Amino acid sequence: MCVFCGIARGEKPAHVVLERDCCLAFLDVRPLFEGHCLLIPKDHYETLADVPDSLVTPLFSAARLLATAMERVLGAEGSFVAINNKVSQSVPHLHVHVVPRRRKDGLRGFFWPRTKYEDEHAMAEVAARLRDGVAGLAAADS
Ligand code: DGP
């Protein structure tokens, strides 16, 4: 059984910090920093691509609320909001990491090594491919 479905159903304990009809946020057991939250849809969707449109707004709105609350009550100076989709995703139930940040908090290792585009042309080519992909998906949706 999916561990996050267990938490969503209240069958597995978790430190819940926010609950809505469609989603739930709780503390990550292996936090980057204290207050690191995982926000999940209560229904089981594996990746961001699987999440229905009707859920995107309430889910992201809850992420925004959590990020704002962290600054208010945890003294965070900002936050990091991220989703691992498939790669580096250890729990196959979509979860949004909402992590409190402070300047010079050392959170560098969370990022993979940065790369560089060969030149402007290479950058433009990748951008064009992505624009085509986005246009194709948007057309398929309409
Ligand atoms: P990711 O690597 O993006 O799939 O993150 C999964 C996170 O889930 C990881 O930071 C640890 C956390 N986690 C795994 N199992 C549990 C659990 O049973 N309870 C809680 N609260 N967090 C969990």
Short mmCIF file of C-alpha atoms and ligand atoms in Angstrom, two decimals:
data_model
loop_
_atom_site.label_atom_id
_atom_site.label_comp_id
_atom_site.label_asym_id
_atom_site.label_seq_id
_atom_site.Cartn_x
_atom_site.Cartn_y
_atom_site.Cartn_z
CA MET A 1 0.00 0.00 0.00
CA CYS A 2 1.19 3.51 -0.79
CA VAL A 3 2.70 5.10 2.31
CA PHE A 4 1.28 8.55 1.51
CA CYS A 5 -2.19 7.09 0.84
CA GLY A 6 -1.90 5.60 4.32
CA ILE A 7 -1.15 9.06 5.73
CA ALA A 8 -3.98 10.62 3.68
CA ARG A 9 -6.43 8.08 5.10
CA GLY A 10 -5.21 8.61 8.65
CA GLU A 11 -4.03 5.01 8.85
CA LYS A 12 -0.37 5.98 9.18
CA PRO A 13 0.66 8.67 11.66
CA ALA A 14 2.03 11.97 10.46
CA HIS A 15 2.45 15.48 11.79
CA VAL A 16 -0.26 17.11 9.75
CA VAL A 17 0.07 20.87 9.29
CA LEU A 18 -2.69 21.60 6.78
CA GLU A 19 -5.76 19.75 5.62
CA ARG A 20 -8.16 20.57 2.81
CA ASP A 21 -10.84 18.43 1.11
CA CYS A 22 -8.41 17.49 -1.62
CA CYS A 23 -4.99 17.68 -0.03
CA LEU A 24 -2.92 17.26 3.06
CA ALA A 25 0.43 18.61 4.23
CA PHE A 26 2.61 17.02 6.87
CA LEU A 27 6.17 17.18 8.11
CA ASP A 28 8.77 15.24 6.17
CA VAL A 29 10.38 12.61 8.46
CA ARG A 30 13.79 13.32 6.92
CA PRO A 31 13.72 17.08 6.62
CA LEU A 32 16.24 19.32 4.95
CA PHE A 33 15.40 21.76 7.73
CA GLU A 34 12.89 21.77 10.54
CA GLY A 35 9.50 22.64 9.12
CA HIS A 36 10.12 20.88 5.77
CA CYS A 37 6.61 19.90 4.63
CA LEU A 38 5.24 17.49 2.09
CA LEU A 39 1.98 18.49 0.46
CA ILE A 40 0.02 15.68 -1.21
CA PRO A 41 -3.26 15.25 -3.00
CA LYS A 42 -5.37 12.85 -0.91
CA ASP A 43 -6.16 10.81 -4.00
CA HIS A 44 -3.33 8.80 -5.44
CA TYR A 45 -1.60 10.46 -8.40
CA GLU A 46 1.91 9.42 -9.13
CA THR A 47 3.41 12.42 -10.88
CA LEU A 48 2.55 16.02 -11.72
CA ALA A 49 1.46 14.95 -15.20
CA ASP A 50 -1.22 12.72 -13.64
CA VAL A 51 -2.78 15.50 -11.55
CA PRO A 52 -6.12 16.72 -12.95
CA ASP A 53 -6.62 20.41 -13.74
CA SER A 54 -9.22 20.74 -11.01
CA LEU A 55 -6.56 19.92 -8.41
CA VAL A 56 -3.78 22.16 -9.60
CA THR A 57 -5.16 25.40 -8.19
CA PRO A 58 -6.12 24.11 -4.72
CA LEU A 59 -2.84 22.22 -4.46
CA PHE A 60 -0.67 25.17 -5.47
CA SER A 61 -2.72 27.49 -3.33
CA ALA A 62 -2.01 25.24 -0.33
CA ALA A 63 1.70 25.29 -1.23
CA ARG A 64 1.58 29.08 -1.26
CA LEU A 65 -0.10 29.15 2.12
CA LEU A 66 2.50 26.84 3.63
CA ALA A 67 5.37 28.86 2.19
CA THR A 68 3.87 32.06 3.59
CA ALA A 69 3.20 30.49 6.99
CA MET A 70 6.83 29.37 7.26
CA GLU A 71 8.01 32.94 7.02
CA ARG A 72 5.49 34.06 9.60
CA VAL A 73 5.86 31.42 12.25
CA LEU A 74 9.23 29.75 11.69
CA GLY A 75 11.23 32.87 10.98
CA ALA A 76 12.09 31.58 7.51
CA GLU A 77 13.42 34.20 5.12
CA GLY A 78 11.99 32.37 2.15
CA SER A 79 11.18 28.90 0.94
CA PHE A 80 12.00 26.26 -1.63
CA VAL A 81 9.06 24.60 -3.39
CA ALA A 82 9.83 21.54 -5.48
CA ILE A 83 8.50 18.30 -6.90
CA ASN A 84 10.57 15.29 -7.88
CA ASN A 85 8.82 13.60 -10.81
CA LYS A 86 9.91 9.99 -11.35
CA VAL A 87 13.63 10.77 -11.18
CA SER A 88 14.74 11.18 -7.55
CA GLN A 89 11.13 10.49 -6.56
CA SER A 90 11.31 7.92 -3.78
CA VAL A 91 7.58 7.83 -2.98
CA PRO A 92 5.38 7.33 -6.07
CA HIS A 93 2.53 9.52 -4.77
CA LEU A 94 2.90 13.11 -5.91
CA HIS A 95 4.29 15.33 -3.16
CA VAL A 96 5.31 18.96 -3.15
CA HIS A 97 8.29 19.72 -0.95
CA VAL A 98 7.82 23.07 0.80
CA VAL A 99 11.03 23.86 2.61
CA PRO A 100 11.78 26.86 4.82
CA ARG A 101 14.93 28.69 3.72
CA ARG A 102 17.33 31.12 5.29
CA ARG A 103 20.20 32.89 3.63
CA LYS A 104 23.44 30.94 3.94
CA ASP A 105 21.53 27.89 5.18
CA GLY A 106 23.87 25.66 3.18
CA LEU A 107 21.21 24.20 0.89
CA ARG A 108 23.42 23.81 -2.11
CA GLY A 109 23.73 20.06 -2.36
CA PHE A 110 20.02 19.82 -3.13
CA PHE A 111 20.77 20.99 -6.62
CA TRP A 112 22.46 18.95 -9.27
CA PRO A 113 25.63 20.33 -10.85
CA ARG A 114 24.78 23.21 -13.17
CA THR A 115 25.68 23.05 -16.82
CA LYS A 116 26.13 25.65 -19.57
CA TYR A 117 24.67 25.96 -23.05
CA GLU A 118 27.29 25.76 -25.75
CA ASP A 119 26.18 29.12 -27.12
CA GLU A 120 23.09 31.28 -27.70
CA HIS A 121 22.13 29.17 -30.72
CA ALA A 122 22.04 25.98 -28.67
CA MET A 123 19.95 27.77 -26.07
CA ALA A 124 17.51 29.07 -28.68
CA GLU A 125 17.21 25.57 -30.17
CA VAL A 126 16.23 24.01 -26.84
CA ALA A 127 13.77 26.85 -26.20
CA ALA A 128 12.20 26.30 -29.62
CA ARG A 129 11.84 22.56 -29.02
CA LEU A 130 10.15 23.22 -25.70
CA ARG A 131 7.83 25.84 -27.24
CA ASP A 132 6.82 23.28 -29.88
CA GLY A 133 6.16 20.70 -27.17
CA VAL A 134 4.06 23.14 -25.14
CA ALA A 135 2.10 24.21 -28.24
CA GLY A 136 1.46 20.57 -29.14
CA LEU A 137 0.16 19.75 -25.68
CA ALA A 138 -1.99 22.90 -25.55
CA ALA A 139 -3.48 22.06 -28.96
CA ALA A 140 -4.24 18.50 -27.83
CA ASP A 141 -5.97 19.91 -24.74
CA SER A 142 -8.25 22.30 -26.61
P1 DGP B 1 11.24 12.40 -2.69
O1 DGP B 1 12.65 11.98 -2.61
O2 DGP B 1 11.05 13.71 -3.44
O3 DGP B 1 10.34 11.31 -3.20
O4 DGP B 1 10.79 12.71 -1.19
C1 DGP B 1 10.16 11.79 -0.37
C2 DGP B 1 10.20 12.32 1.03
O5 DGP B 1 9.26 11.58 1.80
C3 DGP B 1 11.53 12.13 1.74
O6 DGP B 1 12.07 13.41 2.02
C4 DGP B 1 11.22 11.39 3.02
C5 DGP B 1 9.72 11.47 3.11
N1 DGP B 1 9.05 10.30 3.66
C6 DGP B 1 9.17 9.02 3.22
N2 DGP B 1 8.38 8.21 3.96
C7 DGP B 1 7.73 9.00 4.85
C8 DGP B 1 6.78 8.74 5.87
O7 DGP B 1 6.34 7.62 6.12
N3 DGP B 1 6.33 9.82 6.58
C9 DGP B 1 6.78 11.09 6.35
N4 DGP B 1 6.28 12.07 7.12
N5 DGP B 1 7.68 11.37 5.39
C10 DGP B 1 8.15 10.33 4.65
#
